[in-house]
PDB file of C-alpha atoms in Angstrom:
ATOM      1  CA  MET A1289     139.809 136.814  91.145  1.00 40.00           C
ATOM      2  CA  GLU A1290     136.681 135.238  89.744  1.00 42.00           C
ATOM      3  CA  THR A1291     133.847 137.518  88.590  1.00 45.00           C
ATOM      4  CA  GLY A1292     131.071 137.715  91.364  1.00 45.00           C
ATOM      5  CA  SER A1293     132.935 136.062  94.118  1.00 43.00           C
ATOM      6  CA  PRO A1294     132.371 137.305  97.721  1.00 44.00           C
ATOM      7  CA  ASP A1295     136.063 138.717  97.724  1.00 48.00           C
ATOM      8  CA  ASP A1296     135.362 140.793  94.592  1.00 47.00           C
ATOM      9  CA  THR A1297     134.319 144.101  96.006  1.00 45.00           C
ATOM     10  CA  GLY A1298     135.489 146.414  93.174  1.00 44.00           C
ATOM     11  CA  ALA A1299     132.479 145.849  90.726  1.00 43.00           C
ATOM     12  CA  ALA A1300     129.883 145.688  93.482  1.00 44.00           C
ATOM     13  CA  ASP A1301     131.213 148.960  95.227  1.00 45.00           C
ATOM     14  CA  THR A1302     130.928 150.909  91.926  1.00 44.00           C
ATOM     15  CA  THR A1303     127.404 149.651  91.185  1.00 44.00           C
ATOM     16  CA  ASP A1304     126.314 150.564  94.798  1.00 46.00           C
ATOM     17  CA  ALA A1305     128.042 153.928  94.573  1.00 44.00           C
ATOM     18  CA  ALA A1306     126.629 154.720  91.112  1.00 44.00           C
ATOM     19  CA  HIS A1307     123.032 153.771  92.112  1.00 45.00           C
ATOM     20  CA  PRO A1308     122.691 154.143  95.962  1.00 45.00           C
ATOM     21  CA  ALA A1309     119.112 154.943  95.788  1.00 45.00           C
ATOM     22  CA  ARG A1310     118.227 151.981  93.778  1.00 45.00           C
ATOM     23  CA  THR A1311     120.108 149.240  95.565  1.00 45.00           C
ATOM     24  CA  GLU A1312     119.356 150.157  99.214  1.00 45.00           C
ATOM     25  CA  PRO A1313     115.507 150.099  99.067  1.00 45.00           C
ATOM     26  CA  GLU A1314     115.641 146.782  97.255  1.00 47.00           C
ATOM     27  CA  ARG A1315     117.519 145.244 100.184  1.00 47.00           C
ATOM     28  CA  ASN A1316     115.361 146.773 102.922  1.00 50.00           C
ATOM     29  CA  ASP A1317     112.020 147.319 101.042  1.00 49.00           C
ATOM     30  CA  PRO A1318     109.272 146.000 103.300  1.00 46.00           C
ATOM     31  CA  ALA A1319     106.886 145.706 100.301  1.00 49.00           C
ATOM     32  CA  GLN A1320     109.067 142.793  99.088  1.00 50.00           C
ATOM     33  CA  ASN A1321     108.678 140.864 102.319  1.00 49.00           C
ATOM     34  CA  GLU A1322     104.889 141.125 102.202  1.00 49.00           C
ATOM     35  CA  PRO A1323     104.118 138.439  99.695  1.00 47.00           C
ATOM     36  CA  GLU A1324     106.168 136.078 101.906  1.00 49.00           C
ATOM     37  CA  GLN A1325     104.345 137.075 105.109  1.00 53.00           C
ATOM     38  CA  ASN A1326     100.961 136.873 103.355  1.00 55.00           C
ATOM     39  CA  GLU A1327     101.465 133.376 101.864  1.00 51.00           C
ATOM     40  CA  PRO A1328      99.695 130.727 103.734  1.00 52.00           C
ATOM     41  CA  ALA A1329     102.066 128.977 106.053  1.00 54.00           C
ATOM     42  CA  ARG A1330     102.588 125.390 104.746  1.00 58.00           C
ATOM     43  CA  THR A1331     102.160 123.030 107.728  1.00 73.00           C
ATOM     44  CA  GLU A1332     102.897 119.439 107.832  1.00 79.00           C
ATOM     45  CA  PRO A1333      99.821 117.240 108.031  1.00 84.00           C
ATOM     46  CA  VAL A1334      99.020 115.976 111.506  1.00 89.00           C
ATOM     47  CA  TRP A1335      99.535 112.207 111.249  1.00 91.00           C
ATOM     48  CA  THR A1336      97.543 109.607 113.312  1.00 92.00           C
ATOM     49  CA  GLY A1337      98.917 106.163 113.843  1.00 92.00           C
ATOM     50  CA  LEU A1338      97.157 102.988 114.319  1.00 93.00           C
ATOM     51  CA  PRO A1339      96.162 101.753 117.821  1.00 93.00           C
ATOM     52  CA  PRO A1340      98.190  99.081 119.566  1.00 94.00           C
ATOM     53  CA  GLY A1341      95.415  96.613 119.468  1.00 93.00           C
ATOM     54  CA  LEU A1342      96.044  95.854 115.820  1.00 95.00           C
ATOM     55  CA  LEU A1343      99.734  94.920 116.546  1.00 95.00           C
ATOM     56  CA  ARG A1344      98.551  92.565 119.477  1.00 95.00           C
ATOM     57  CA  MET A1345      95.942  90.951 117.086  1.00 95.00           C
ATOM     58  CA  ARG A1346      98.548  90.401 114.309  1.00 95.00           C
ATOM     59  CA  ARG A1347     101.145  89.093 116.853  1.00 95.00           C
ATOM     60  CA  LEU A1348      98.651  86.751 118.328  1.00 95.00           C
ATOM     61  CA  LEU A1349      97.723  85.358 114.800  1.00 94.00           C
ATOM     62  CA  LEU A1350     101.499  84.992 114.039  1.00 94.00           C
ATOM     63  CA  VAL A1351     102.069  82.945 117.227  1.00 93.00           C
ATOM     64  CA  VAL A1352      99.087  80.734 116.777  1.00 93.00           C
ATOM     65  CA  TRP A1353      99.961  79.850 113.083  1.00 90.00           C
ATOM     66  CA  LEU A1354     103.769  79.748 113.288  1.00 88.00           C
ATOM     67  CA  GLY A1355     103.661  78.389 116.946  1.00 84.00           C
ATOM     68  CA  LEU A1356     101.529  75.365 115.744  1.00 86.00           C
ATOM     69  CA  LEU A1357     103.757  74.795 112.833  1.00 84.00           C
ATOM     70  CA  THR A1358     106.948  75.038 115.029  1.00 83.00           C
ATOM     71  CA  VAL A1359     105.472  72.545 117.514  1.00 81.00           C
ATOM     72  CA  ALA A1360     104.367  70.122 114.732  1.00 81.00           C
ATOM     73  CA  ALA A1361     107.777  70.382 112.973  1.00 79.00           C
ATOM     74  CA  ALA A1362     109.533  69.524 116.315  1.00 77.00           C
ATOM     75  CA  LEU A1363     107.269  66.847 117.614  1.00 77.00           C
ATOM     76  CA  LEU A1364     106.223  64.719 114.616  1.00 74.00           C
ATOM     77  CA  PRO A1365     109.601  64.135 112.935  1.00 71.00           C
ATOM     78  CA  GLY A1366     111.209  63.926 116.552  1.00 66.00           C
ATOM     79  CA  LEU A1367     108.795  61.220 117.757  1.00 68.00           C
ATOM     80  CA  PHE A1368     108.423  59.230 114.565  1.00 70.00           C
ATOM     81  CA  LEU A1369     111.911  59.506 112.972  1.00 74.00           C
ATOM     82  CA  ALA A1370     114.718  60.538 115.322  1.00 72.00           C
ATOM     83  CA  PRO A1371     115.272  63.355 117.824  1.00 70.00           C
ATOM     84  CA  LEU A1372     117.739  65.007 115.373  1.00 71.00           C
ATOM     85  CA  TRP A1373     114.746  65.697 113.077  1.00 69.00           C
ATOM     86  CA  ALA A1374     113.282  67.994 115.611  1.00 69.00           C
ATOM     87  CA  ALA A1375     115.785  70.618 114.155  1.00 75.00           C
ATOM     88  CA  LEU A1376     113.181  71.079 111.358  1.00 76.00           C
ATOM     89  CA  ALA A1377     111.463  73.306 114.018  1.00 79.00           C
ATOM     90  CA  LEU A1378     114.172  75.947 113.706  1.00 83.00           C
ATOM     91  CA  PRO A1379     113.127  77.544 110.415  1.00 85.00           C
ATOM     92  CA  PRO A1380     109.517  78.120 111.588  1.00 84.00           C
ATOM     93  CA  LEU A1381     110.895  79.349 114.897  1.00 87.00           C
ATOM     94  CA  ALA A1382     113.243  81.763 113.185  1.00 89.00           C
ATOM     95  CA  LEU A1383     110.319  82.950 110.931  1.00 91.00           C
ATOM     96  CA  LEU A1384     108.240  83.520 114.059  1.00 91.00           C
ATOM     97  CA  VAL A1385     111.030  85.805 115.631  1.00 92.00           C
ATOM     98  CA  TRP A1386     111.568  87.665 112.392  1.00 94.00           C
ATOM     99  CA  GLY A1387     107.722  88.143 111.837  1.00 93.00           C
ATOM    100  CA  TRP A1388     107.353  89.397 115.383  1.00 94.00           C
ATOM    101  CA  VAL A1389     109.847  92.168 114.716  1.00 94.00           C
ATOM    102  CA  MET A1390     108.461  92.967 111.183  1.00 94.00           C
ATOM    103  CA  LEU A1391     104.778  93.236 112.278  1.00 95.00           C
ATOM    104  CA  GLU A1392     105.823  96.015 114.720  1.00 95.00           C
ATOM    105  CA  ARG A1393     107.772  97.834 112.075  1.00 95.00           C
ATOM    106  CA  ASN A1394     104.782  97.560 109.705  1.00 94.00           C
ATOM    107  CA  TRP A1395     102.373  98.711 112.368  1.00 95.00           C
ATOM    108  CA  ARG A1396     104.447 101.747 113.021  1.00 95.00           C
ATOM    109  CA  SER A1397     104.619 102.576 109.249  1.00 94.00           C
ATOM    110  CA  TRP A1398     100.857 102.922 109.016  1.00 94.00           C
ATOM    111  CA  ARG A1399      99.441 106.375 109.624  1.00 94.00           C
ATOM    112  CA  TYR A1400      96.753 108.699 108.110  1.00 94.00           C
ATOM    113  CA  ALA A1401      96.224 112.498 108.198  1.00 93.00           C
ATOM    114  CA  GLU A1402      93.112 114.422 107.531  1.00 91.00           C
ATOM    115  CA  ARG A1403      93.629 117.616 105.456  1.00 89.00           C
ATOM    116  CA  ALA A1404      91.364 120.246 104.185  1.00 85.00           C
ATOM    117  CA  ASP A1405      90.789 118.676 100.692  1.00 87.00           C
ATOM    118  CA  ASP A1406      92.036 115.137 101.044  1.00 89.00           C
ATOM    119  CA  LEU A1407      93.000 112.195 103.205  1.00 91.00           C
ATOM    120  CA  LEU A1408      96.645 110.949 103.303  1.00 92.00           C
ATOM    121  CA  ILE A1409      97.485 107.321 103.959  1.00 93.00           C
ATOM    122  CA  SER A1410     101.092 106.375 104.493  1.00 93.00           C
ATOM    123  CA  ARG A1411     102.487 102.862 104.866  1.00 93.00           C
ATOM    124  CA  GLY A1412     105.249 100.525 104.111  1.00 91.00           C
ATOM    125  CA  VAL A1413     108.621  99.602 105.661  1.00 88.00           C
ATOM    126  CA  LEU A1414     111.031  98.969 102.762  1.00 88.00           C
ATOM    127  CA  TRP A1415     108.823 100.646 100.062  1.00 90.00           C
ATOM    128  CA  ARG A1416     106.910 103.589 101.441  1.00 91.00           C
ATOM    129  CA  GLU A1417     103.603 104.176  99.825  1.00 91.00           C
ATOM    130  CA  GLU A1418     101.550 107.286 100.255  1.00 91.00           C
ATOM    131  CA  THR A1419      97.885 107.449  98.937  1.00 88.00           C
ATOM    132  CA  VAL A1420      96.099 110.702  98.568  1.00 88.00           C
ATOM    133  CA  VAL A1421      92.279 110.318  98.450  1.00 88.00           C
ATOM    134  CA  PRO A1422      90.546 113.675  97.442  1.00 87.00           C
ATOM    135  CA  TYR A1423      87.268 114.018  99.386  1.00 86.00           C
ATOM    136  CA  GLY A1424      85.432 114.969  96.205  1.00 83.00           C
ATOM    137  CA  ARG A1425      86.360 111.619  94.580  1.00 84.00           C
ATOM    138  CA  MET A1426      85.096 109.400  97.351  1.00 85.00           C
ATOM    139  CA  GLN A1427      82.027 107.420  96.360  1.00 85.00           C
ATOM    140  CA  LEU A1428      81.767 105.071  99.295  1.00 88.00           C
ATOM    141  CA  VAL A1429      83.195 104.814 102.729  1.00 91.00           C
ATOM    142  CA  GLU A1430      82.449 101.724 104.728  1.00 92.00           C
ATOM    143  CA  VAL A1431      83.409 100.452 108.080  1.00 94.00           C
ATOM    144  CA  THR A1432      84.154  96.548 108.269  1.00 94.00           C
ATOM    145  CA  SER A1433      84.899  94.397 111.144  1.00 94.00           C
ATOM    146  CA  GLY A1434      85.625  90.608 110.905  1.00 92.00           C
ATOM    147  CA  PRO A1435      85.313  88.171 113.885  1.00 94.00           C
ATOM    148  CA  VAL A1436      88.822  88.366 114.949  1.00 92.00           C
ATOM    149  CA  GLU A1437      88.847  92.132 114.745  1.00 94.00           C
ATOM    150  CA  ARG A1438      85.573  92.363 116.735  1.00 93.00           C
ATOM    151  CA  HIS A1439      87.116  90.122 119.421  1.00 93.00           C
ATOM    152  CA  PHE A1440      90.062  92.733 119.693  1.00 93.00           C
ATOM    153  CA  GLY A1441      87.621  95.736 119.461  1.00 94.00           C
ATOM    154  CA  LEU A1442      89.025  96.833 116.101  1.00 95.00           C
ATOM    155  CA  ALA A1443      87.465  97.858 112.782  1.00 95.00           C
ATOM    156  CA  SER A1444      88.757  99.023 109.381  1.00 95.00           C
ATOM    157  CA  VAL A1445      87.684 101.846 107.048  1.00 94.00           C
ATOM    158  CA  GLN A1446      87.540 101.102 103.453  1.00 92.00           C
ATOM    159  CA  LEU A1447      87.304 104.048 101.005  1.00 90.00           C
ATOM    160  CA  HIS A1448      86.178 103.456  97.511  1.00 87.00           C
ATOM    161  CA  THR A1449      86.584 106.016  94.640  1.00 82.00           C
ATOM    162  CA  ALA A1450      85.783 106.159  90.962  1.00 78.00           C
ATOM    163  CA  ALA A1451      89.343 104.799  90.143  1.00 74.00           C
ATOM    164  CA  ALA A1452      90.109 101.522  91.790  1.00 70.00           C
ATOM    165  CA  ALA A1453      93.732 102.487  91.990  1.00 67.00           C
ATOM    166  CA  THR A1454      92.990 105.094  94.535  1.00 65.00           C
ATOM    167  CA  ASP A1455      90.888 102.880  96.850  1.00 72.00           C
ATOM    168  CA  ALA A1456      92.306 102.734 100.350  1.00 87.00           C
ATOM    169  CA  THR A1457      92.080 100.944 103.643  1.00 91.00           C
ATOM    170  CA  ILE A1458      92.842 102.081 107.219  1.00 93.00           C
ATOM    171  CA  PRO A1459      93.050  98.873 109.219  1.00 94.00           C
ATOM    172  CA  GLY A1460      92.712  98.252 112.955  1.00 92.00           C
ATOM    173  CA  LEU A1461      91.099 101.409 114.218  1.00 94.00           C
ATOM    174  CA  ASP A1462      88.893 101.773 117.343  1.00 94.00           C
ATOM    175  CA  PRO A1463      85.283 101.266 116.220  1.00 94.00           C
ATOM    176  CA  ALA A1464      84.252 104.730 117.554  1.00 94.00           C
ATOM    177  CA  GLU A1465      87.151 106.325 115.522  1.00 94.00           C
ATOM    178  CA  ALA A1466      86.225 104.276 112.452  1.00 94.00           C
ATOM    179  CA  GLU A1467      82.623 105.433 112.605  1.00 94.00           C
ATOM    180  CA  ARG A1468      83.788 109.146 113.299  1.00 93.00           C
ATOM    181  CA  LEU A1469      86.114 108.980 110.297  1.00 92.00           C
ATOM    182  CA  ARG A1470      83.490 107.408 108.093  1.00 92.00           C
ATOM    183  CA  ASP A1471      80.945 110.106 108.987  1.00 92.00           C
ATOM    184  CA  ARG A1472      83.454 112.909 108.505  1.00 91.00           C
ATOM    185  CA  LEU A1473      84.765 111.639 105.178  1.00 89.00           C
ATOM    186  CA  THR A1474      81.181 111.061 103.903  1.00 88.00           C
ATOM    187  CA  GLU A1475      80.226 114.609 104.918  1.00 88.00           C
ATOM    188  CA  LEU A1476      83.379 116.072 103.311  1.00 86.00           C
ATOM    189  CA  GLY A1477      83.003 113.863 100.181  1.00 81.00           C
ATOM    190  CA  GLU A1478      79.292 115.099  99.785  1.00 82.00           C
ATOM    191  CA  ALA A1479      80.275 118.779 100.291  1.00 80.00           C
ATOM    192  CA  ARG A1480      83.141 118.546  97.755  1.00 72.00           C
ATOM    193  CA  SER A1481      81.175 116.690  95.131  1.00 67.00           C
ATOM    194  CA  ALA A1482      78.333 119.156  95.427  1.00 58.00           C
ATOM    195  CA  GLY A1483      80.727 121.954  94.683  1.00 54.00           C
ATOM    196  CA  LEU A1484      81.896 120.301  91.354  1.00 51.00           C
TER     197      LEU A1484
END
């Protein structure tokens, strides 16, 4: 038999028999369990996804641009050259279908979580990217909303830090949520930077 295998009871029995007072308390000593119970429980962050309005907006833009390209690729060559040339509409149509699916996957991949000391932003379908922005490093938090975003009732939160590499954006939020997040991040940023 190998040394220390579960079937090897000879060496373990002699050790336990020789020092019974030393081995039994080690197994059942409640003092050893206290540090594990006193350690703060590590909880997963509570992730918040993006609202479905962002997906609707992006899909509408996709249909407008690729739909127009598909119609142009079908009609113009089909009318002026020959009907067989209307097959040029198939690549933009395939791209439209593929983009429709990929936009949903991309939308589902975006999420953010507010923790005690930092903000997590996760995104990406093939390559996952997770950005951690410490509250104390934030210099500017702004809410932006372009004309298309305003039409769909959306806004984006842009986070600026001292290092440009840690700048982050959360797109397509409800304007009330964007303003709440901006105010909270600004308040936490000021509190953390004052403590430095």
